[in-house]
Amino acid sequence: EVQVLESGGGLVQPGGSLRLSCEASGLTFRNYAMSWVRQAPGKGPEWVSALTDSGGTYYADSVKGRFSISRDDWKNTLYLQMNSLRAEDTALYYCTKGPSSDAFHIWGQGTMVTVSS
Amino acid sequence: QSVLTQPPSVSAAPGQKVTISCSGSSSNIGNNYVSWYQQVPGTAPKLLIYENNKRPSGIPDRFSGSKSGTSATLGITGLQTGDEADYYCVTWHSSHWVFGGGTKLTVL
């Protein structure tokens, strides 16, 4: 069974940094694209960033230049480095397997990021 | 404001059928696959439909998807109380993946 497990969330002050991790199991990690999707309290999901199996990266306009996605295929782990955090980055951050066929097939339970002074 | 438009809410009685629409443009739905997700409150979204009309293993055939032009539709038959959730469409748009605004399904 394919599973992903996020970690690294927490409370951070505006302007601060945080690194999220996502450990995957049950799949040959290096063969798949992986993404981050976030959901602010009471709002719908918002795609944040994707990293393809070939290393291509994509970012939402709202995080471009501040967030960086990366992966360690030896550790089956996906990362999201978040810098210059803003209050509007407050959200539950989900790690997902995909996109594959333009869909996000597997989702973790999320890790909460709160940006507040 | 999303580039994909969904009705804010739909409702139907148990056992009935409901459809949820997702309207876009030639820049997104018109030239890309659509996927659909179910999110029960307090849980992560779950993939229901990918490539417009395909179901992942484990998703019952009560759920169906279709696409015509710049719109997509999710259909749910034999409604159950457990289907009460928020539903989102997703597609590719200008080098980004975009979510619709979501539709809350109430099973009366």
CSV table of C-alpha atoms in Angstrom, one decimal:
chain,number,residue,atom,x,y,z
A,1,GLU,CA,0.0,0.0,0.0
A,2,VAL,CA,1.3,3.4,-1.0
A,3,GLN,CA,1.5,5.9,1.9
A,4,VAL,CA,2.9,9.3,2.4
A,5,LEU,CA,3.6,10.9,5.8
A,6,GLU,CA,4.2,14.6,6.3
A,7,SER,CA,6.1,16.3,9.1
A,8,GLY,CA,7.8,19.6,9.9
A,9,GLY,CA,4.9,21.9,10.4
A,10,GLY,CA,4.6,24.3,13.3
A,11,LEU,CA,4.3,27.9,14.4
A,12,VAL,CA,6.6,30.4,12.8
A,13,GLN,CA,6.8,34.2,12.8
A,14,PRO,CA,6.2,36.2,9.6
A,15,GLY,CA,9.4,36.3,7.6
A,16,GLY,CA,10.6,33.1,9.1
A,17,SER,CA,11.5,29.7,7.5
A,18,LEU,CA,10.3,26.2,7.8
A,19,ARG,CA,11.1,22.9,6.0
A,20,LEU,CA,8.4,20.3,5.5
A,21,SER,CA,9.2,16.6,4.8
A,22,CYS,CA,7.2,13.9,3.3
A,23,GLU,CA,8.3,10.3,3.6
A,24,ALA,CA,6.8,7.9,1.0
A,25,SER,CA,6.5,4.1,1.3
A,26,GLY,CA,5.1,1.3,-0.8
A,27,LEU,CA,6.4,2.7,-4.1
A,28,THR,CA,9.6,3.1,-6.2
A,29,PHE,CA,9.8,6.8,-5.1
A,30,ARG,CA,12.2,7.9,-7.9
A,31,ASN,CA,9.7,6.9,-10.6
A,32,TYR,CA,7.0,9.3,-9.6
A,33,ALA,CA,6.2,13.0,-9.6
A,34,MET,CA,5.3,14.4,-6.2
A,35,SER,CA,3.5,17.6,-5.1
A,36,TRP,CA,2.5,19.8,-2.2
A,37,VAL,CA,-1.0,21.0,-1.9
A,38,ARG,CA,-2.2,23.3,0.9
A,39,GLN,CA,-5.5,24.2,2.4
A,40,ALA,CA,-6.1,27.3,4.5
A,41,PRO,CA,-8.6,27.0,7.3
A,42,GLY,CA,-12.1,27.0,5.9
A,43,LYS,CA,-10.9,27.2,2.3
A,44,GLY,CA,-10.5,24.8,-0.6
A,45,PRO,CA,-7.2,23.1,-1.6
A,46,GLU,CA,-4.6,25.1,-3.4
A,47,TRP,CA,-1.8,23.5,-5.4
A,48,VAL,CA,1.6,24.8,-4.3
A,49,SER,CA,4.4,23.0,-6.0
A,50,ALA,CA,5.3,19.9,-8.0
A,51,LEU,CA,8.5,18.0,-8.7
A,52,THR,CA,8.6,15.5,-11.6
A,53,ASP,CA,10.4,12.2,-11.7
A,54,SER,CA,12.9,13.9,-14.1
A,55,GLY,CA,13.6,16.8,-11.8
A,56,GLY,CA,11.4,19.5,-13.3
A,57,THR,CA,9.9,21.9,-10.8
A,58,TYR,CA,6.7,23.9,-10.8
A,59,TYR,CA,5.4,26.5,-8.4
A,60,ALA,CA,2.2,28.5,-7.8
A,61,ASP,CA,2.7,32.2,-8.4
A,62,SER,CA,1.9,32.8,-4.7
A,63,VAL,CA,5.0,31.0,-3.6
A,64,LYS,CA,7.4,31.3,-6.5
A,65,GLY,CA,10.8,32.7,-5.3
A,66,ARG,CA,10.0,31.9,-1.7
A,67,PHE,CA,9.4,28.1,-1.6
A,68,SER,CA,11.7,25.4,-3.0
A,69,ILE,CA,10.7,21.8,-3.6
A,70,SER,CA,13.3,19.0,-3.6
A,71,ARG,CA,13.6,15.2,-3.1
A,72,ASP,CA,16.0,12.6,-1.8
A,73,ASP,CA,15.3,9.4,-3.7
A,74,TRP,CA,17.6,7.4,-1.4
A,75,LYS,CA,15.4,8.4,1.6
A,76,ASN,CA,12.1,8.3,-0.3
A,77,THR,CA,11.5,11.8,1.0
A,78,LEU,CA,10.1,14.9,-0.6
A,79,TYR,CA,10.8,18.4,0.9
A,80,LEU,CA,9.4,21.8,0.8
A,81,GLN,CA,11.7,24.6,2.0
A,82,MET,CA,9.5,27.6,2.8
A,83,ASN,CA,11.2,31.0,3.3
A,84,SER,CA,9.9,34.6,3.9
A,85,LEU,CA,6.7,33.1,5.3
A,86,ARG,CA,3.6,35.3,5.4
A,87,ALA,CA,0.4,35.1,7.3
A,88,GLU,CA,-1.4,33.9,4.2
A,89,ASP,CA,0.8,30.8,4.0
A,90,THR,CA,-1.0,29.5,7.1
A,91,ALA,CA,-2.5,26.2,6.0
A,92,LEU,CA,-2.6,22.5,6.3
A,93,TYR,CA,0.1,21.2,3.8
A,94,TYR,CA,-0.5,17.9,2.1
A,95,CYS,CA,2.0,15.8,0.3
A,96,THR,CA,0.6,14.0,-2.7
A,97,LYS,CA,1.8,11.4,-5.2
A,98,GLY,CA,1.3,13.0,-8.5
A,99,PRO,CA,0.6,14.6,-10.8
A,100,SER,CA,0.2,11.4,-12.8
A,101,SER,CA,-2.3,11.7,-15.7
A,102,ASP,CA,-2.8,15.2,-14.3
A,103,ALA,CA,-4.2,13.8,-11.0
A,104,PHE,CA,-3.0,13.5,-7.4
A,105,HIS,CA,-3.5,9.9,-6.6
A,106,ILE,CA,-2.4,9.5,-2.9
A,107,TRP,CA,-2.6,12.1,-0.2
A,108,GLY,CA,-1.1,12.3,3.3
A,109,GLN,CA,-2.9,13.6,6.4
A,110,GLY,CA,-1.1,16.9,6.2
A,111,THR,CA,1.1,19.0,8.5
A,112,MET,CA,-0.1,22.3,9.8
A,113,VAL,CA,1.9,25.5,9.3
A,114,THR,CA,0.9,28.6,11.2
A,115,VAL,CA,2.5,31.9,10.4
A,116,SER,CA,1.8,34.4,13.2
A,117,SER,CA,3.6,36.7,15.6
B,1,GLN,CA,-11.5,33.3,-7.5
B,2,SER,CA,-10.7,30.1,-9.3
B,3,VAL,CA,-10.6,29.8,-13.1
B,4,LEU,CA,-12.8,26.7,-12.6
B,5,THR,CA,-16.4,27.4,-11.6
B,6,GLN,CA,-18.4,24.9,-9.5
B,7,PRO,CA,-21.8,25.4,-7.9
B,8,PRO,CA,-21.3,26.1,-4.1
B,9,SER,CA,-23.8,23.5,-3.1
B,10,VAL,CA,-26.0,20.7,-4.3
B,11,SER,CA,-28.4,18.4,-2.5
B,12,ALA,CA,-30.5,15.3,-3.0
B,13,ALA,CA,-32.2,12.6,-1.1
B,14,PRO,CA,-30.6,9.2,-0.3
B,15,GLY,CA,-30.8,6.8,-3.3
B,16,GLN,CA,-31.1,9.7,-5.8
B,17,LYS,CA,-28.6,10.9,-8.4
B,18,VAL,CA,-26.7,14.2,-8.3
B,19,THR,CA,-24.4,15.9,-10.8
B,20,ILE,CA,-21.7,18.5,-10.0
B,21,SER,CA,-20.5,20.7,-12.8
B,22,CYS,CA,-17.1,22.3,-13.3
B,23,SER,CA,-16.9,25.0,-15.9
B,24,GLY,CA,-13.6,26.3,-17.4
B,25,SER,CA,-12.2,27.4,-20.7
B,26,SER,CA,-10.1,26.3,-23.6
B,27,SER,CA,-7.0,27.2,-21.6
B,28,ASN,CA,-7.7,24.5,-19.0
B,29,ILE,CA,-10.5,22.0,-19.2
B,30,GLY,CA,-10.8,22.3,-23.0
B,31,ASN,CA,-7.4,20.9,-23.6
B,32,ASN,CA,-6.5,18.9,-20.5
B,33,TYR,CA,-7.6,16.1,-18.3
B,34,VAL,CA,-9.9,16.7,-15.4
B,35,SER,CA,-9.8,14.9,-12.0
B,36,TRP,CA,-12.3,14.9,-9.2
B,37,TYR,CA,-11.7,14.7,-5.4
B,38,GLN,CA,-13.9,14.0,-2.4
B,39,GLN,CA,-13.1,15.6,0.9
B,40,VAL,CA,-15.1,14.6,4.0
B,41,PRO,CA,-14.7,17.3,6.7
B,42,GLY,CA,-11.6,16.7,8.8
B,43,THR,CA,-9.9,14.4,6.3
B,44,ALA,CA,-7.6,14.6,3.3
B,45,PRO,CA,-9.0,14.9,-0.2
B,46,LYS,CA,-9.4,11.5,-2.0
B,47,LEU,CA,-9.1,10.9,-5.8
B,48,LEU,CA,-12.4,9.8,-7.3
B,49,ILE,CA,-12.0,10.3,-11.0
B,50,TYR,CA,-8.9,10.9,-13.2
B,51,GLU,CA,-8.4,11.4,-17.0
B,52,ASN,CA,-12.0,12.8,-17.1
B,53,ASN,CA,-13.8,9.5,-16.5
B,54,LYS,CA,-11.5,6.8,-15.0
B,55,ARG,CA,-11.9,5.5,-11.5
B,56,PRO,CA,-9.0,4.4,-9.3
B,57,SER,CA,-9.3,1.0,-7.9
B,58,GLY,CA,-11.6,0.9,-4.9
B,59,ILE,CA,-13.9,3.7,-6.1
B,60,PRO,CA,-17.4,2.4,-6.7
B,61,ASP,CA,-19.0,2.7,-10.1
B,62,ARG,CA,-21.7,5.0,-8.4
B,63,PHE,CA,-19.1,7.7,-9.2
B,64,SER,CA,-18.7,8.7,-12.8
B,65,GLY,CA,-17.0,11.6,-14.7
B,66,SER,CA,-17.5,13.1,-18.1
B,67,LYS,CA,-16.1,16.0,-20.1
B,68,SER,CA,-17.6,18.0,-23.0
B,69,GLY,CA,-15.8,21.0,-24.4
B,70,THR,CA,-14.8,23.3,-21.6
B,71,SER,CA,-16.9,21.7,-18.9
B,72,ALA,CA,-16.7,18.6,-16.8
B,73,THR,CA,-19.3,16.8,-14.7
B,74,LEU,CA,-19.1,14.5,-11.7
B,75,GLY,CA,-22.1,12.1,-11.3
B,76,ILE,CA,-23.0,10.2,-8.2
B,77,THR,CA,-25.9,7.7,-8.2
B,78,GLY,CA,-27.5,5.8,-5.3
B,79,LEU,CA,-26.6,8.6,-2.9
B,80,GLN,CA,-25.6,7.6,0.6
B,81,THR,CA,-25.3,9.7,3.7
B,82,GLY,CA,-21.5,8.9,3.6
B,83,ASP,CA,-21.3,10.8,0.3
B,84,GLU,CA,-21.8,14.1,2.2
B,85,ALA,CA,-18.6,15.9,1.5
B,86,ASP,CA,-17.0,18.7,-0.5
B,87,TYR,CA,-16.1,17.9,-4.1
B,88,TYR,CA,-13.4,19.5,-6.1
B,89,CYS,CA,-12.4,19.4,-9.8
B,90,VAL,CA,-8.8,19.9,-10.9
B,91,THR,CA,-7.1,20.5,-14.2
B,92,TRP,CA,-3.9,22.0,-15.7
B,93,HIS,CA,-3.9,25.7,-16.5
B,94,SER,CA,-1.0,27.9,-17.6
B,95,SER,CA,1.7,25.8,-16.2
B,96,HIS,CA,-0.2,25.3,-12.9
B,97,TRP,CA,-2.7,22.8,-11.5
B,98,VAL,CA,-5.9,24.5,-10.4
B,99,PHE,CA,-8.7,23.5,-8.1
B,100,GLY,CA,-12.3,24.5,-8.6
B,101,GLY,CA,-13.9,26.4,-5.7
B,102,GLY,CA,-15.6,23.3,-4.4
B,103,THR,CA,-19.2,22.0,-4.1
B,104,LYS,CA,-20.7,21.0,-0.8
B,105,LEU,CA,-23.0,17.9,-1.3
B,106,THR,CA,-25.8,17.5,1.2
B,107,VAL,CA,-27.7,14.2,1.3
B,108,LEU,CA,-31.0,15.2,2.7
